[in-house]
Amino acid sequence: MLAKKKKKANPEINASSMADIAFLLLIFFLVTTNIVEDKGVLVRLPQWSEEPPIDLTLNTRNVFTVLVNAQDQLLVRGEPVKIEDLKTRAKEFISNPGRREDLAESAKEAIISLKNDRGTHFKQYLAVYNELKAAYSELWNEEAKKRFRKDTIEECNKEQQNEIKRDIPFVLSEAEPTAFGEEK
Amino acid sequence: MVVVKLRESNLKVKAVTPYATELTKLEKKSLVNTMYIGRPLSQFVNQYGTKPRLQLNDKIADLNEIPLFLERHKVKLPEGQRPGITTSMKIDGDVTMGFVSDVKTELRKAGQLKVNYSAKKRTERSGF
């Protein structure tokens, strides 16, 4: 005799709202989480050497000196300048569109010299560095437009980027800070 | 509204990074080591004073601990990737350059030349 299969009532959970809840949770966490992403101004420090630096005599017209003092004021080539004007001044110096006698002979020769006091605030230092970097990246972008019909240098390929950066190299020399306005 | 924030270490110093526009994103997390520079938070003032200090990992550290800190990070990575190591410096905007320069000198002595000054994106409104 065959065992009679017992019909068991299959208990079921109503799971139709599960998907809704899962999506709700997913969206909630998407909106409320912010992953700390690390962004910043990338710099390359000069190599350390024990020997005192060689005294290079550069043609003064090729050097763009920027001094930032302990009061966070700027002195560019001997005259006070507001930080808002720094980028324009730097660009004019590097590209020298009017072929002026007192600005850089060519972009290749141009050197930026940055010096600060020990009392300079970091945010001012970074703002100055940022403006100088911005001046160069704007010049690079202009060059990319002129030579390769690209809007920014990032759109150019590696070769083209190197070509632009070879002709307009970002040369920034930083002097040891002077000991003014040291932290109290 | 920020409810969850993923942080790497407990901050013992105040390091509110300044604003900038020329930002580079640090892509490879494993190749980045982070240093914080700022004044100790109020609950640590008795312990560490009010002068700007350096924080490595979870501890306030002295300048002479930098080479070891860098070396510890370096040995974890394969030889080929080591030149790509970047130091992310989260420096408080109100710290003066004197202390920052001292840290920079230590980094140069240790041969760690790729440095990223951490900053927030400046929008038109936040100004200088």
Coordinates of N, CA and C in Angstrom, one line a residue, chain B:
Chain B
M1 N 23.2 66.6 4.2 CA 23.1 65.8 5.4 C 24.2 64.7 5.2
V2 N 25.0 64.6 6.2 CA 26.0 63.6 6.2 C 25.9 62.8 7.5
V3 N 25.5 61.5 7.3 CA 25.3 60.6 8.4 C 26.5 59.7 8.6
V4 N 27.0 59.1 7.5 CA 28.1 58.2 7.6 C 29.3 58.9 7.0
K5 N 30.4 58.8 7.6 CA 31.6 59.3 7.0 C 32.7 58.3 7.2
L6 N 33.4 58.0 6.1 CA 34.4 57.0 6.2 C 35.8 57.7 6.4
R7 N 36.3 57.5 7.6 CA 37.6 58.1 7.9 C 38.6 57.1 8.1
E8 N 39.9 57.5 8.0 CA 40.9 56.6 8.1 C 41.5 56.6 9.5
S9 N 41.6 57.7 10.1 CA 42.2 57.7 11.5 C 41.5 58.8 12.3
N10 N 41.7 58.6 13.6 CA 41.1 59.5 14.5 C 42.0 60.8 14.6
L11 N 41.4 61.9 14.3 CA 42.2 63.1 14.3 C 42.4 63.6 15.7
K12 N 43.7 63.9 16.0 CA 44.0 64.6 17.3 C 44.3 66.0 17.1
V13 N 44.5 66.4 15.8 CA 44.8 67.8 15.5 C 43.7 68.4 14.7
K14 N 43.5 69.7 14.7 CA 42.6 70.3 13.8 C 43.2 70.6 12.5
A15 N 42.7 69.9 11.5 CA 43.3 70.1 10.2 C 42.2 70.4 9.1
V16 N 41.9 71.7 9.1 CA 40.9 72.1 8.1 C 41.7 72.6 6.9
T17 N 41.6 71.8 5.8 CA 42.4 72.1 4.7 C 41.8 73.3 3.9
P18 N 42.7 74.1 3.3 CA 42.3 75.3 2.6 C 41.6 75.0 1.3
Y19 N 41.2 76.0 0.6 CA 40.6 75.9 -0.7 C 41.6 76.1 -1.8
A20 N 41.4 75.4 -3.0 CA 42.3 75.6 -4.1 C 41.5 75.2 -5.4
T21 N 42.1 75.5 -6.5 CA 41.4 75.2 -7.8 C 42.2 74.1 -8.6
E22 N 43.5 74.2 -8.5 CA 44.3 73.2 -9.3 C 44.4 71.9 -8.6
L23 N 43.4 71.1 -8.6 CA 43.4 69.9 -7.8 C 43.7 68.7 -8.6
T24 N 44.5 67.8 -8.0 CA 44.7 66.5 -8.6 C 44.1 65.5 -7.6
K25 N 43.4 64.5 -8.2 CA 42.8 63.5 -7.4 C 43.8 62.4 -7.1
L26 N 43.9 61.9 -5.9 CA 44.8 60.8 -5.6 C 44.0 59.5 -5.9
E27 N 44.5 58.7 -6.9 CA 43.7 57.6 -7.3 C 44.0 56.3 -6.5
K28 N 45.2 56.0 -6.5 CA 45.6 54.7 -5.8 C 45.7 54.9 -4.3
K29 N 44.8 54.4 -3.6 CA 44.8 54.6 -2.1 C 46.0 53.9 -1.5
S30 N 46.3 52.7 -2.0 CA 47.4 52.0 -1.4 C 48.8 52.7 -1.5
L31 N 48.9 53.6 -2.5 CA 50.1 54.3 -2.7 C 50.2 55.6 -1.9
V32 N 49.2 55.8 -1.1 CA 49.2 57.1 -0.4 C 49.4 57.0 1.1
N33 N 50.3 57.8 1.7 CA 50.3 57.8 3.1 C 50.0 59.3 3.5
T34 N 49.3 59.3 4.7 CA 48.7 60.6 5.1 C 49.4 61.2 6.3
M35 N 49.6 62.5 6.3 CA 50.2 63.2 7.4 C 49.2 64.3 7.7
Y36 N 49.0 64.6 9.0 CA 48.2 65.7 9.4 C 49.0 66.7 10.1
I37 N 48.8 68.0 9.8 CA 49.5 69.0 10.6 C 48.5 70.0 11.0
G38 N 48.5 70.3 12.3 CA 47.5 71.3 12.8 C 47.8 71.4 14.3
R39 N 47.0 72.3 14.9 CA 47.0 72.5 16.4 C 46.2 71.4 17.0
P40 N 46.7 70.9 18.2 CA 46.0 69.8 18.9 C 44.6 70.3 19.2
L41 N 43.6 69.4 19.2 CA 42.3 69.7 19.5 C 42.2 70.0 21.0
S42 N 41.1 70.7 21.4 CA 41.1 71.2 22.8 C 41.2 70.2 23.9
Q43 N 40.7 68.9 23.6 CA 40.8 67.9 24.7 C 42.3 67.4 24.8
F44 N 43.1 67.7 23.8 CA 44.5 67.2 23.9 C 45.5 68.3 24.2
V45 N 45.0 69.5 24.5 CA 45.9 70.6 24.7 C 46.8 70.4 25.9
N46 N 46.3 69.8 27.0 CA 47.1 69.6 28.2 C 48.2 68.6 27.9
Q47 N 48.0 67.7 27.0 CA 48.9 66.7 26.7 C 50.0 67.2 25.7
Y48 N 49.5 67.9 24.7 CA 50.4 68.2 23.6 C 50.7 69.7 23.4
G49 N 50.1 70.5 24.1 CA 50.3 72.0 24.0 C 49.5 72.6 22.9
T50 N 49.7 73.8 22.6 CA 48.9 74.5 21.6 C 49.7 74.7 20.2
K51 N 51.0 74.4 20.3 CA 51.7 74.6 19.0 C 51.3 73.6 18.0
P52 N 51.5 73.9 16.7 CA 51.1 73.0 15.6 C 51.9 71.7 15.8
R53 N 51.3 70.6 15.6 CA 51.9 69.3 15.7 C 51.7 68.4 14.5
L54 N 52.4 67.4 14.4 CA 52.3 66.4 13.3 C 51.6 65.2 13.8
Q55 N 50.7 64.7 13.0 CA 50.0 63.4 13.4 C 50.3 62.4 12.3
L56 N 50.8 61.2 12.7 CA 51.0 60.1 11.8 C 50.2 59.0 12.4
N57 N 49.4 58.4 11.5 CA 48.4 57.4 11.9 C 47.6 57.9 13.0
D58 N 47.5 57.3 14.1 CA 46.6 57.8 15.2 C 47.3 58.5 16.2
K59 N 48.6 58.8 16.1 CA 49.4 59.4 17.2 C 50.0 60.7 16.8
I60 N 50.1 61.5 17.7 CA 50.9 62.8 17.5 C 52.4 62.3 17.5
A61 N 53.1 62.8 16.6 CA 54.5 62.3 16.4 C 55.5 63.4 16.3
D62 N 56.7 63.1 16.5 CA 57.8 64.1 16.4 C 58.4 64.0 15.0
L63 N 59.1 65.0 14.6 CA 59.6 65.0 13.2 C 60.6 63.8 12.9
N64 N 61.3 63.4 14.0 CA 62.2 62.3 13.7 C 61.6 60.9 13.5
E65 N 60.2 60.9 13.6 CA 59.5 59.6 13.4 C 59.1 59.5 11.9
I66 N 59.3 60.5 11.2 CA 58.9 60.5 9.8 C 59.5 59.4 8.9
P67 N 60.9 59.3 9.0 CA 61.5 58.3 8.1 C 61.0 56.9 8.4
L68 N 60.8 56.5 9.7 CA 60.3 55.2 10.0 C 58.8 55.0 9.5
F69 N 58.0 56.1 9.6 CA 56.7 56.0 9.2 C 56.6 55.8 7.7
L70 N 57.5 56.4 6.9 CA 57.5 56.3 5.5 C 58.0 54.9 5.1
E71 N 59.0 54.4 5.8 CA 59.6 53.1 5.6 C 58.6 52.0 5.8
R72 N 57.8 52.1 6.9 CA 56.8 51.1 7.2 C 55.8 51.0 6.1
H73 N 55.4 52.1 5.5 CA 54.5 52.1 4.4 C 55.1 51.5 3.2
K74 N 56.3 51.8 3.0 CA 57.0 51.4 1.8 C 57.2 49.9 1.7
V75 N 57.5 49.2 2.8 CA 57.8 47.8 2.8 C 56.6 47.0 2.5
K76 N 55.4 47.6 2.6 CA 54.2 46.8 2.3 C 53.9 46.7 0.8
L77 N 54.6 47.5 0.1 CA 54.4 47.6 -1.4 C 55.4 46.9 -2.2
P78 N 55.1 46.3 -3.3 CA 56.1 45.7 -4.2 C 57.0 46.8 -4.7
E79 N 58.3 46.3 -5.0 CA 59.3 47.2 -5.4 C 58.9 48.2 -6.6
G80 N 58.2 47.6 -7.5 CA 57.9 48.4 -8.7 C 57.0 49.6 -8.5
Q81 N 56.1 49.5 -7.5 CA 55.2 50.5 -7.2 C 55.7 51.7 -6.3
R82 N 56.9 51.4 -5.7 CA 57.4 52.4 -4.7 C 57.6 53.8 -5.2
P83 N 58.1 54.0 -6.5 CA 58.3 55.3 -6.9 C 57.0 56.1 -7.0
G84 N 55.9 55.4 -7.0 CA 54.6 56.2 -7.1 C 54.0 56.6 -5.8
I85 N 54.7 56.4 -4.7 CA 54.2 56.7 -3.4 C 54.0 58.2 -3.3
T86 N 52.8 58.6 -2.9 CA 52.6 60.0 -2.7 C 52.2 60.3 -1.2
T87 N 52.7 61.4 -0.7 CA 52.4 61.7 0.7 C 51.3 62.8 0.6
S88 N 50.1 62.5 1.2 CA 49.1 63.4 1.3 C 49.2 64.2 2.6
M89 N 49.4 65.5 2.4 CA 49.5 66.4 3.6 C 48.3 67.1 3.9
K90 N 47.6 66.8 5.0 CA 46.4 67.5 5.3 C 46.8 68.6 6.4
I91 N 47.0 69.8 5.9 CA 47.5 70.8 6.7 C 46.4 71.9 7.0
D92 N 46.3 72.2 8.2 CA 45.4 73.3 8.6 C 45.8 74.6 8.0
G93 N 44.8 75.3 7.4 CA 45.1 76.6 6.7 C 45.8 77.6 7.6
D94 N 45.5 77.6 8.9 CA 46.0 78.6 9.8 C 47.4 78.3 10.5
V95 N 47.9 77.2 10.1 CA 49.3 76.8 10.6 C 50.3 77.7 9.8
T96 N 51.4 78.1 10.5 CA 52.3 78.9 9.7 C 53.4 78.0 9.1
M97 N 54.0 78.6 8.1 CA 54.9 77.8 7.2 C 56.2 77.2 7.9
G98 N 56.5 77.8 9.0 CA 57.7 77.4 9.7 C 57.7 75.9 10.0
F99 N 56.7 75.5 10.6 CA 56.6 74.0 11.0 C 56.4 73.2 9.7
V100 N 55.6 73.7 8.8 CA 55.4 73.0 7.5 C 56.8 72.8 6.8
S101 N 57.6 73.8 6.8 CA 58.9 73.7 6.1 C 59.7 72.6 6.8
D102 N 59.7 72.6 8.1 CA 60.5 71.6 8.8 C 60.1 70.2 8.4
V103 N 58.7 70.0 8.3 CA 58.3 68.7 7.8 C 58.7 68.4 6.4
K104 N 58.6 69.4 5.6 CA 59.1 69.3 4.2 C 60.5 68.9 4.1
T105 N 61.3 69.5 4.9 CA 62.8 69.2 4.9 C 63.0 67.7 5.3
E106 N 62.2 67.2 6.3 CA 62.3 65.8 6.7 C 61.9 64.9 5.6
L107 N 60.9 65.3 4.8 CA 60.4 64.5 3.7 C 61.5 64.4 2.6
R108 N 62.1 65.6 2.4 CA 63.2 65.6 1.4 C 64.4 64.7 1.8
K109 N 64.7 64.8 3.1 CA 65.8 64.0 3.6 C 65.5 62.5 3.4
A110 N 64.2 62.2 3.6 CA 63.9 60.8 3.5 C 63.6 60.4 2.1
G111 N 63.8 61.3 1.1 CA 63.6 60.9 -0.3 C 62.2 60.8 -0.7
Q112 N 61.3 61.3 0.1 CA 59.8 61.2 -0.3 C 59.5 62.6 -0.9
L113 N 59.5 62.6 -2.3 CA 59.4 63.9 -2.9 C 58.1 64.2 -3.5
K114 N 57.3 63.2 -3.7 CA 55.9 63.4 -4.3 C 55.0 63.7 -3.1
V115 N 54.5 65.0 -3.1 CA 53.7 65.4 -2.0 C 52.4 66.1 -2.6
N116 N 51.3 65.8 -1.9 CA 50.0 66.4 -2.4 C 49.5 67.2 -1.2
Y117 N 49.4 68.5 -1.4 CA 48.8 69.3 -0.3 C 47.3 69.2 -0.5
S118 N 46.7 68.5 0.5 CA 45.3 68.3 0.4 C 44.5 69.6 0.5
A119 N 43.5 69.7 -0.4 CA 42.7 71.0 -0.4 C 41.3 70.7 -0.9
K120 N 40.4 71.6 -0.6 CA 39.0 71.4 -1.1 C 38.8 72.3 -2.3
K121 N 37.9 71.8 -3.1 CA 37.6 72.5 -4.4 C 37.0 73.9 -4.0
R122 N 37.6 74.9 -4.6 CA 37.1 76.3 -4.4 C 36.1 76.6 -5.4
T123 N 34.9 77.0 -4.9 CA 33.9 77.5 -5.9 C 33.9 79.0 -5.9
E124 N 33.2 79.6 -6.8 CA 33.3 81.1 -6.9 C 32.9 81.8 -5.6
R125 N 32.0 81.2 -4.9 CA 31.5 81.8 -3.7 C 32.5 81.9 -2.5
S126 N 33.3 80.8 -2.4 CA 34.2 80.7 -1.2 C 35.4 81.7 -1.3
G127 N 35.7 82.2 -2.5 CA 36.7 83.2 -2.7 C 38.1 82.8 -2.2
F128 N 38.9 83.8 -1.8 CA 40.2 83.4 -1.4 C 40.3 83.2 0.1

